[in-house]
Coordinates of C-alpha atoms in Angstrom, one line a residue:
Chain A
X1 CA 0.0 0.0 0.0
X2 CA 2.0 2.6 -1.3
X3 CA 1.2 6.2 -0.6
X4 CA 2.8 9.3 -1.7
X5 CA 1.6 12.8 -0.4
X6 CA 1.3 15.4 -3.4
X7 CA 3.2 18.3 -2.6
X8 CA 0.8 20.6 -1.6
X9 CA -0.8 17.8 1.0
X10 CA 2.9 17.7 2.1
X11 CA 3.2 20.8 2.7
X12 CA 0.3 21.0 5.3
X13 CA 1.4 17.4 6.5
X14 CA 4.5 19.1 7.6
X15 CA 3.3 22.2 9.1
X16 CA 0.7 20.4 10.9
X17 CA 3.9 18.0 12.5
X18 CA 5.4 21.3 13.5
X19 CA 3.0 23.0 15.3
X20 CA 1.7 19.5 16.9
X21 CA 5.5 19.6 18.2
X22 CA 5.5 22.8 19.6
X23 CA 2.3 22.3 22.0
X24 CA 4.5 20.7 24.2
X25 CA 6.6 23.8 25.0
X26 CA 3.7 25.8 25.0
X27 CA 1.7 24.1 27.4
X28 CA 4.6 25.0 29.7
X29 CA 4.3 28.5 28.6
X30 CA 0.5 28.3 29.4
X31 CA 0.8 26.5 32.5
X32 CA 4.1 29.3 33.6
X33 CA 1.6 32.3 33.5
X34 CA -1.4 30.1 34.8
X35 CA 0.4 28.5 37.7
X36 CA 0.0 25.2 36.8
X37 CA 3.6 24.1 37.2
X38 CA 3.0 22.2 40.7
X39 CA 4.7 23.2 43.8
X40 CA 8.3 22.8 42.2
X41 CA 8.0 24.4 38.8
X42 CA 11.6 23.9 38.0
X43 CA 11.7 20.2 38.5
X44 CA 8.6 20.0 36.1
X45 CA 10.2 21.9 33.6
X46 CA 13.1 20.0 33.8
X47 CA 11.6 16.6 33.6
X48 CA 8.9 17.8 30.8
X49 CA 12.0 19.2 28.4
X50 CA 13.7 16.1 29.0
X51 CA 10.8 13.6 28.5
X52 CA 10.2 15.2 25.1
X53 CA 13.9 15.0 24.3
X54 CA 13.8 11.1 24.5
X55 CA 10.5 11.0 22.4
X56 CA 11.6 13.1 19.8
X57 CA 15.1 10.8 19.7
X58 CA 12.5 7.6 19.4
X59 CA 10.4 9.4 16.4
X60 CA 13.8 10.5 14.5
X61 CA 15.1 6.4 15.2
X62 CA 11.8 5.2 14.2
X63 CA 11.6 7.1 10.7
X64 CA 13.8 4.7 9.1
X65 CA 12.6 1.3 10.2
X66 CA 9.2 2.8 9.6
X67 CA 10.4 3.9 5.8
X68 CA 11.6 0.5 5.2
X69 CA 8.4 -1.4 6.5
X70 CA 5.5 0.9 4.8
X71 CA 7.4 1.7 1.8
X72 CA 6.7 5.5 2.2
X73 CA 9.9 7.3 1.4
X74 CA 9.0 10.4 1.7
X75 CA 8.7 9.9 5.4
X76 CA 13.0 10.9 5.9
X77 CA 11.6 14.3 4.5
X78 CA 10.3 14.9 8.1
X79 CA 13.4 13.6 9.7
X80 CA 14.9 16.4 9.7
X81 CA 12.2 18.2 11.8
X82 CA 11.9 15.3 14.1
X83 CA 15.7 15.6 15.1
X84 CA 15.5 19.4 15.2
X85 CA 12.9 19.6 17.9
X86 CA 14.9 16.6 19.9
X87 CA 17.6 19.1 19.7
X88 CA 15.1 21.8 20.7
X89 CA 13.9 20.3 23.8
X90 CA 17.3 19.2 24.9
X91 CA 18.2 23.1 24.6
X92 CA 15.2 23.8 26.8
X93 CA 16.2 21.1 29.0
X94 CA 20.2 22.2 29.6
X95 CA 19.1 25.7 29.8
X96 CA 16.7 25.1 32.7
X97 CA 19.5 23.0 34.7
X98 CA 22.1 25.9 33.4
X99 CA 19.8 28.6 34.1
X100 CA 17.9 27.7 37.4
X101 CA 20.8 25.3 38.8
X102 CA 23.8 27.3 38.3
X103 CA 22.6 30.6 37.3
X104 CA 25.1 30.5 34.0
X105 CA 28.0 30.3 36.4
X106 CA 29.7 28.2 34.2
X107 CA 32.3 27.0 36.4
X108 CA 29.9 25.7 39.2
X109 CA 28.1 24.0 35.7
X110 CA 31.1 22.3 35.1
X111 CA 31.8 21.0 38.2
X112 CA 28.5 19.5 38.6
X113 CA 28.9 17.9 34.7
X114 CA 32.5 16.3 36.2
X115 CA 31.6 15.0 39.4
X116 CA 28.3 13.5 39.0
X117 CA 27.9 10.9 35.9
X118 CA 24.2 10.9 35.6
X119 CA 25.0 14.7 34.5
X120 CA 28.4 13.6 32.7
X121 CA 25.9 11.5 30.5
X122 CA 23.1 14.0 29.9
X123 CA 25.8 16.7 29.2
X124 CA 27.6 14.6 26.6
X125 CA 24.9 13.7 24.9
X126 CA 23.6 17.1 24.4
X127 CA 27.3 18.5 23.4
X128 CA 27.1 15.7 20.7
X129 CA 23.7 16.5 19.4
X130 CA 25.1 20.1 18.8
X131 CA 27.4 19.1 15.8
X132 CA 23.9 17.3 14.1
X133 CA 21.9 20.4 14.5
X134 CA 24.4 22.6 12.9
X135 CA 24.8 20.2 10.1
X136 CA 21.3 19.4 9.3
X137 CA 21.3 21.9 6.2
X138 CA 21.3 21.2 3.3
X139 CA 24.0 23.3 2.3
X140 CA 25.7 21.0 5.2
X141 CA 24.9 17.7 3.4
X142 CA 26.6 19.2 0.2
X143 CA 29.5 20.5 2.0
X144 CA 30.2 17.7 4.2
X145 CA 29.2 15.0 1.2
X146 CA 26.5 12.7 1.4
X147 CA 28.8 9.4 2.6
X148 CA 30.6 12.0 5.5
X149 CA 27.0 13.4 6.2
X150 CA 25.8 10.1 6.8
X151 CA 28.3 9.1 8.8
X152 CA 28.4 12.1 11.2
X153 CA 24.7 11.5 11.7
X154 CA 25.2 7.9 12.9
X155 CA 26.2 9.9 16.3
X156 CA 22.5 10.1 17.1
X157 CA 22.9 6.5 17.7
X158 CA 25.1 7.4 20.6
X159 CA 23.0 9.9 21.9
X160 CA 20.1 8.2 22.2
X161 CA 21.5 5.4 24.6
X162 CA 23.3 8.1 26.6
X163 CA 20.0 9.8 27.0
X164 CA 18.6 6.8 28.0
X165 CA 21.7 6.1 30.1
X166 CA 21.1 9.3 32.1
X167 CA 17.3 8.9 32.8
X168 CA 18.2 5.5 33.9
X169 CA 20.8 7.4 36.3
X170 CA 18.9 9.8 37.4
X171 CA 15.9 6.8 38.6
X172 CA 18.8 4.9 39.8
X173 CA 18.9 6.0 43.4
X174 CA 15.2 5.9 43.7
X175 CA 14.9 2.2 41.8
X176 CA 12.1 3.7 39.8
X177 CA 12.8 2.0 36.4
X178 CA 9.4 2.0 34.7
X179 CA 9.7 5.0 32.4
X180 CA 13.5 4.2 32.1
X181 CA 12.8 0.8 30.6
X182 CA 10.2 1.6 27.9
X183 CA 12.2 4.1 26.4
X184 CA 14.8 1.8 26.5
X185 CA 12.9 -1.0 24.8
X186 CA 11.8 1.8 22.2
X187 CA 15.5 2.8 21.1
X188 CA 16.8 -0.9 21.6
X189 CA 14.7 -2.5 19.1
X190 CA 15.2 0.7 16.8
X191 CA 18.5 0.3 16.9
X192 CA 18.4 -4.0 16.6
X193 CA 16.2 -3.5 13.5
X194 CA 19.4 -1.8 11.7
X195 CA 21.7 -4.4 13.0
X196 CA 19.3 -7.0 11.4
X197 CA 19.0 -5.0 8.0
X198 CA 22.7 -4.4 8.4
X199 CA 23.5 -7.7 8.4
X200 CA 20.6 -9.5 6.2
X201 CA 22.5 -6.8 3.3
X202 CA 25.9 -8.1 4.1
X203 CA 24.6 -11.5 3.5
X204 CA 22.6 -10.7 0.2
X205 CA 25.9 -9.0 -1.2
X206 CA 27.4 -12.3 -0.3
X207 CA 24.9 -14.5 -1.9
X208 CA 24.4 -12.4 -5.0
X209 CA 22.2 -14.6 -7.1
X210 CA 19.9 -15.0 -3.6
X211 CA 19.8 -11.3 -3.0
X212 CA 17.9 -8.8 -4.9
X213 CA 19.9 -5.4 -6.3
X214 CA 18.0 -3.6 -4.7
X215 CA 18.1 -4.4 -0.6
X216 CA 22.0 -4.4 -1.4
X217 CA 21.9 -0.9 -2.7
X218 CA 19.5 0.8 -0.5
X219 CA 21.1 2.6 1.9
X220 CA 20.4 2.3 6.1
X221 CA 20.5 5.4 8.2
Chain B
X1 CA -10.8 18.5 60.5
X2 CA -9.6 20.8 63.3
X3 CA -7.2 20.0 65.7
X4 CA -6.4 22.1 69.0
X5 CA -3.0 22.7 69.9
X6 CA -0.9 25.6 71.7
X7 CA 1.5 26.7 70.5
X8 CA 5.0 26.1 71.6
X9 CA 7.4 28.7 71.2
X10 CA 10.4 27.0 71.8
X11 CA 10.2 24.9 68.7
X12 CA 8.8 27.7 66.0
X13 CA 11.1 28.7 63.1
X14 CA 10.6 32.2 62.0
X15 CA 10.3 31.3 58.6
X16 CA 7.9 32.1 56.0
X17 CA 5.1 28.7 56.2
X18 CA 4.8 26.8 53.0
X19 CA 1.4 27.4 51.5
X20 CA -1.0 24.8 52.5
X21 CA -1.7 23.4 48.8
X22 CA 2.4 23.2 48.3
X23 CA 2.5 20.9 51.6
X24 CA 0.1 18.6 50.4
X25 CA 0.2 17.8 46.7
X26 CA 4.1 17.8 46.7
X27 CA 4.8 14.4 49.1
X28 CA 6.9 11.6 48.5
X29 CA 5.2 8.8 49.9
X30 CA 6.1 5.7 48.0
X31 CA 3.3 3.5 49.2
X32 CA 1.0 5.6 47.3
X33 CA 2.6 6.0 44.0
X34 CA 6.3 7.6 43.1
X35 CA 5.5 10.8 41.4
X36 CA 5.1 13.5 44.0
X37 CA 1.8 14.5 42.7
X38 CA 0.6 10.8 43.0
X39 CA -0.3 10.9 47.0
X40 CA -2.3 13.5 46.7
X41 CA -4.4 11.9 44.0
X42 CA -4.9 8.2 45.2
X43 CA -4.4 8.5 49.3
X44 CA -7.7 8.4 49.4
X45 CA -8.4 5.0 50.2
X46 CA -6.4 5.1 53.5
X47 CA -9.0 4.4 56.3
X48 CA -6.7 6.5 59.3
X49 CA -9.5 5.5 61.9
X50 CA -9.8 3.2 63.7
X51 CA -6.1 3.2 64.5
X52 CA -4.1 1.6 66.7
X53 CA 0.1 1.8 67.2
X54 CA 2.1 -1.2 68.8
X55 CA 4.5 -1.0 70.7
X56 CA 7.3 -3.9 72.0
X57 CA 10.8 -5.0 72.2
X58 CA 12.9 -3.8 74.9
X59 CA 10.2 -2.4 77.3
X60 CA 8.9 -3.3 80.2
X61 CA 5.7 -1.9 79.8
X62 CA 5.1 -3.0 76.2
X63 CA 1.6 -1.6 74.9
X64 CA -1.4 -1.1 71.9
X65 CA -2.5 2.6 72.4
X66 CA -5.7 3.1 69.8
X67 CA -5.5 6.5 68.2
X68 CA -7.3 8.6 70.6
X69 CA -4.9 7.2 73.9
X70 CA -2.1 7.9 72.3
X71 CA -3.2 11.7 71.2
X72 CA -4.3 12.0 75.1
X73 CA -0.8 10.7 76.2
X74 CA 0.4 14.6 77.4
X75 CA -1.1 18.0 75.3
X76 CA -0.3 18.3 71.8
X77 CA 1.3 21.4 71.1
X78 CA 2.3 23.5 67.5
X79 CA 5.3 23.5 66.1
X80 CA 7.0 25.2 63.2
X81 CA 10.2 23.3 61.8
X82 CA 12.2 23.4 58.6
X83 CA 11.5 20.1 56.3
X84 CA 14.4 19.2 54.4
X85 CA 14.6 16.6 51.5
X86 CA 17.0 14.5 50.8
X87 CA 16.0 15.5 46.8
X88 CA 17.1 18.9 47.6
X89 CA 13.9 20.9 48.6
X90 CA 12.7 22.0 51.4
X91 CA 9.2 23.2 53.2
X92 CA 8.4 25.3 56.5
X93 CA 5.4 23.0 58.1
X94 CA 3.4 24.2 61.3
X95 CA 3.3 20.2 62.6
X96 CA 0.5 19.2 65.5
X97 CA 1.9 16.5 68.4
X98 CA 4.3 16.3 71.4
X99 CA 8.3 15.0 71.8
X100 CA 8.1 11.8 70.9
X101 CA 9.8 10.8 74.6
X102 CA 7.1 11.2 76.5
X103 CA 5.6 8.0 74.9
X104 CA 9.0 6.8 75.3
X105 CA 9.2 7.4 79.3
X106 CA 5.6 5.6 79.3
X107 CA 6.5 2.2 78.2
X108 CA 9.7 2.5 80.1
X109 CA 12.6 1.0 78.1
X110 CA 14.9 -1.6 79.4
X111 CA 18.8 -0.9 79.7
X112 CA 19.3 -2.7 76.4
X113 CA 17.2 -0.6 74.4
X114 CA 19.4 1.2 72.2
X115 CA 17.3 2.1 68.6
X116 CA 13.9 2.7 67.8
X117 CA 12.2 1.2 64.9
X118 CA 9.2 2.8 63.2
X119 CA 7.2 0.2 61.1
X120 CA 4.2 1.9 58.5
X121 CA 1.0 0.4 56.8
X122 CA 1.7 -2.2 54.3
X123 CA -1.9 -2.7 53.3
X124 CA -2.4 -3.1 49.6
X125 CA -5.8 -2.7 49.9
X126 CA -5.1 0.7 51.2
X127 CA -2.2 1.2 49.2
X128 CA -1.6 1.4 45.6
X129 CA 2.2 2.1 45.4
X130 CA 2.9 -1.5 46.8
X131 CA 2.2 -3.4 44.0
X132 CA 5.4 -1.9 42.7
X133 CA 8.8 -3.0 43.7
X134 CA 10.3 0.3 44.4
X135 CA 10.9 -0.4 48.2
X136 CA 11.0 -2.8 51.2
X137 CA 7.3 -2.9 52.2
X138 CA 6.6 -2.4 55.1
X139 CA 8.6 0.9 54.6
X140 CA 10.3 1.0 58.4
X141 CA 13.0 3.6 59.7
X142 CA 15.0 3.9 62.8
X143 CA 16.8 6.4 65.4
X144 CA 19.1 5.7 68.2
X145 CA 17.5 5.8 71.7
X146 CA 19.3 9.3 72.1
X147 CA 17.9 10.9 68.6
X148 CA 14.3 9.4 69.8
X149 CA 15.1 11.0 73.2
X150 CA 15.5 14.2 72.0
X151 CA 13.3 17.1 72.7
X152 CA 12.6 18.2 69.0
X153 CA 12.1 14.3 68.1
X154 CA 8.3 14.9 67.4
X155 CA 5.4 12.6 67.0
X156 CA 2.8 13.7 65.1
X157 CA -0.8 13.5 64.3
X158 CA -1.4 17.0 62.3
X159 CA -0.4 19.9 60.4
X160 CA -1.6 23.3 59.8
X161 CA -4.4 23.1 62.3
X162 CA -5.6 20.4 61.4
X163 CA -5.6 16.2 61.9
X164 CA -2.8 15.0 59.0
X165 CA -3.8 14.5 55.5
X166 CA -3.6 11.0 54.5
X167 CA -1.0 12.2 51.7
X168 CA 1.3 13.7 54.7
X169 CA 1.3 10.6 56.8
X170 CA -2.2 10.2 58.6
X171 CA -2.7 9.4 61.5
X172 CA 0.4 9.6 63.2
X173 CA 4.5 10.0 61.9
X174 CA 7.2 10.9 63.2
X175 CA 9.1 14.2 62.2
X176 CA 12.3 14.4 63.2
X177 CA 13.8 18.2 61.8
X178 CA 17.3 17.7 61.7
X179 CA 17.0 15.1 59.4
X180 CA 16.2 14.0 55.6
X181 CA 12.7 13.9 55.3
X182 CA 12.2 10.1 54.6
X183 CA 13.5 9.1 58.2
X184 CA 10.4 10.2 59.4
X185 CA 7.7 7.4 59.1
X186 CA 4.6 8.0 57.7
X187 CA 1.4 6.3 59.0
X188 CA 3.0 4.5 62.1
X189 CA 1.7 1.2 63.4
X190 CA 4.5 0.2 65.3
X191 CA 7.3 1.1 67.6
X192 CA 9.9 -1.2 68.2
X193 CA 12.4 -1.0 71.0
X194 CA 16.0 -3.0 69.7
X195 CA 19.3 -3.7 71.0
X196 CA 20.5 -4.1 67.3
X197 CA 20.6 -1.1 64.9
X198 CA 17.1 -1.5 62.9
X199 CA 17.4 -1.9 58.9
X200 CA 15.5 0.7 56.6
X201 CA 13.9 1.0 53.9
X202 CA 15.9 3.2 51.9
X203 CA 19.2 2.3 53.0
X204 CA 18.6 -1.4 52.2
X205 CA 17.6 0.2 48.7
X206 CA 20.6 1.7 47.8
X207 CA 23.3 2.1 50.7
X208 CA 25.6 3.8 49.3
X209 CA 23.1 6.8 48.6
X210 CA 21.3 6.6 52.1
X211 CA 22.7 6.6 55.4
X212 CA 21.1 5.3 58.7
X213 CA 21.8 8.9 60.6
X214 CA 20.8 10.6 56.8
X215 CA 21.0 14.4 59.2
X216 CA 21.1 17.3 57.0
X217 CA 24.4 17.9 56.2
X218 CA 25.6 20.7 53.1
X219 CA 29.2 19.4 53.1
X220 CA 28.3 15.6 52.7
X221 CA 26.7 15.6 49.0
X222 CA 24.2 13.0 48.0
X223 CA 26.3 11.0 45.2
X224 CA 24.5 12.1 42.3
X225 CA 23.9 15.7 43.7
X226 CA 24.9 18.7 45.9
X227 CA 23.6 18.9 49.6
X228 CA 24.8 22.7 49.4
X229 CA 22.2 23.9 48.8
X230 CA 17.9 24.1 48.3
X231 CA 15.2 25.8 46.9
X232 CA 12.3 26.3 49.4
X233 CA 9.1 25.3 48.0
X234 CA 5.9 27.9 47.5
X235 CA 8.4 30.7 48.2
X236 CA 11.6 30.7 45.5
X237 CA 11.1 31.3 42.1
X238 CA 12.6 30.9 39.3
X239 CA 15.3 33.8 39.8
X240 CA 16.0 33.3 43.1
X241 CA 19.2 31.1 44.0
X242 CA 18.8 28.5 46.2
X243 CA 19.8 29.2 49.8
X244 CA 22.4 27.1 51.5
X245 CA 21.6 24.4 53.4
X246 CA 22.3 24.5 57.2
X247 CA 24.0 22.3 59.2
X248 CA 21.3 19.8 60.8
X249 CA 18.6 21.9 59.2
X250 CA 19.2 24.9 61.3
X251 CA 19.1 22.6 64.7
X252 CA 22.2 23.1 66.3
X253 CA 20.7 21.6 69.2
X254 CA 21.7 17.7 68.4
X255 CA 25.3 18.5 67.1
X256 CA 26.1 17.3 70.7
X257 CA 24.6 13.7 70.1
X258 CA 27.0 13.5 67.6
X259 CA 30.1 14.2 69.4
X260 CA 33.4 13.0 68.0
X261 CA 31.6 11.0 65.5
X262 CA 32.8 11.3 61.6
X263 CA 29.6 12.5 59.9
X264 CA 31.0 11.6 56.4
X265 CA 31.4 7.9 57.5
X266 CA 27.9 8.0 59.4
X267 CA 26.1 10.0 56.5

């Protein structure tokens, strides 16, 4: 069941995505000037910013598995969005803990980033997700060529299981796994179905009269 | 429901008082879900009355008080202390009850009584949060006989006027200022006297992140954050810093029970 958006449907497709992704920050905007935020506002901000991080990593992960199973290309046309607004909320999120924690003293930042690892984790993860957003152009993809492109991009791999890393952290102490453990269900068998495409490829390029052209050729991402 | 109480002047931090609403939809209490809103929401199948609190082990007067004997034990008085959690927040709560040694002196403790064990509700028919494996149920803490002795050591049975929420602990828990707020039990229904230092709950979880003596202490950090410092709930905002921690929560009082001990080692 192959199904192609015209362009104009497209169009709307998209800017309906967008605005859909930004009522999360505004119900936090909305709840701010309504006081809504509960008696520790900063902690729910904190914990909301983060929480959308982690779905907007799964959505990114899950637009190539999805591609490959429906058959809808166009789908890695909204990728780029998807990743954007991961990077988005994982601004929000650092600037609350940068903002409210340490007040921008960015010495008493780093300090807390070196000594405690849940925050070494979150911290990395968010430093790596920097280069992505810059590059995501794409005057960036011609630049950088598409092969280097691609490759760079294979970071959000990384930064997806240190995000799930440090939520895991952060429950640690309080052996609260539940939320941990779904998301990290969600990004392992994202991740696994690459490995298994990965490899069902290498085997068809080794079998080539078993394989068809075209699994060998298409590309994984 | 209203509770009477004087109020005792001796124990009253000038503080500003966390707003009522602050107090009791921001709780930890495990046994009725983990988010903090949770308690509010679902500790409403907690039946508080009837009530009764055991109490055994090294007494000689071992006893089951019903709630109302144990309220009419000596006058309830009001006191305002400074709530500290371990999480790194903190609320100013005007708590209902008396010193927890008077009860103590009643049931008259034999020489080798040296801790105090508090054991809460494990009811899962009351309960919600136990179905999940978070914690030991029952949850149960512990002081030693001089920390139980001590004046500011208070047992109580309400807050802001009033008989305790369920959410805050109903009917009767221990507060104990000087401390991390999850030393004092919620929803007591027994006191054990021991010769052995008791186990609890959140030290068996993780020990190397809870302590047995868990006082307040800004230069001993939790390992995955700062003790320095907190942000008072209801009353900083978003631009205001958060104010140091104090040694024992501002109760310089008990430093003395502590004499010579390393309060790193016995965090």
């Amino acid at each position: 069941m192959s199904f192609t958006p015209t362009p104009k449907q497209f169009k709307w497709l998209k800017a309906t995505l967008f605005v859909l992704a930004l009522i999360p920050a505004g119900r936090l905007l909305v709840y701010a000037f309504t006081d809504q935020l509960g008696a520790n506002p900063i902690e729910f901000i904190t914990r909301a910013t983060g929480d959308w991080t982690l779905y907007f990593l799964c959505i990114t992960l899950a637009v190539t598995p999805l591609r490959r199973l429906t058959k809808w290309n166009w789908l890695v046309k909204l990728r780029r969005m998807s990743g954007l607004f991961a990077f988005f909320y994982v601004s929000l999120h650092f600037t609350t803990f940068f903002w409210f924690d340490h007040f921008f003293d960015i010495g008493e930042m780093l300090k807390d980033v070196y000594k405690r690892p849940f925050i070494t984790v979150g911290f990395s993860a968010f430093v790596l997700l920097i280069p992505l957003a810059v590059t995501s152009t794409n005057g960036m993809i011609k630049r950088l060529g598409g092969k280097r492109w691609q490759w760079l991009h294979r970071l959000v791999y990384l930064v997806a299981m240190l995000g799930i890393l440090h939520f895991w952290w952060m429950r640690a102490g309080k052996h609260n796994f539940e939320k941990p453990i779904i998301f990290g269900t969600i990004v392992g068998v994202l991740l696994l179905a690459r490995v298994y495409w990965y490899l069902k490829q290498k085997r068809a390029a080794r079998v080539p009269e078993r394989g068809s052209g075209r699994q060998v050729t298409s590309a994984s991402s | 429901q209203k509770l009477a109480a004087k109020s005792n002047p001796a124990f009253v931090v000038m503080d500003k008082q966390t707003p009522y609403k602050d107090a009791t939809t921001y709780n930890n209490y495990y046994e009725f879900g983990t988010d903090k809103s949770d308690p509010a929401q679902t500790a409403g199948t907690l039946k508080p009355r009837p009530w009764s609190v055991v109490i055994e082990g090294e007494v000689k007067k071992p006893m089951t008080l019903d709630l109302d004997n144990l309220m009419k034990l000596t006058s309830l008085e009001e006191r305002v202390y400074r709530h500290r959690c371990v999480e790194g927040w903190s609320m100013v709560i005007p708590w209902i009850g008396y010193s927890l040694s008077n009860l103590i002196k009643k049931v008259e403790p034999t020489g080798n009584a040296k801790y105090v064990e508090f054991v809460t509700l494990a009811d899962s028919k009351q309960m919600p949060g136990l179905r999940s494996s978070v914690l030991q149920w029952p949850y149960t803490e512990g002081l030693r006989m001089d920390e139980a002795m001590h004046p500011l050591a208070l047992l109580a049975f309400g807050m802001y006027g009033e008989v305790l929420p369920n959410q805050n602990g109903a009917p009767v828990r221990m507060v104990v200022p000087w401390k991390y707020g999850f030393k004092s039990a919620k929803s007591i229904v027994k006191i054990r006297f021991l010769k052995e230092q008791p186990k609890t709950s959140w030290n068996l979880s993780a020990p190397n992140e809870y302590g047995f003596y868990s006082n307040v202490n800004p230069n001993v950090d939790h390992p995955r954050w700062s003790q320095a410092t907190e942000r008072r709930i209801g009353e900083d905002g978003f631009f205001t810093r958060k104010r140091p921690t104090l040694m024992f929560n501002g109760y310089n009082d008990v430093a003395s029970l502590y004499a010579g001990m390393d309060l790193k080692r016995f965090f």
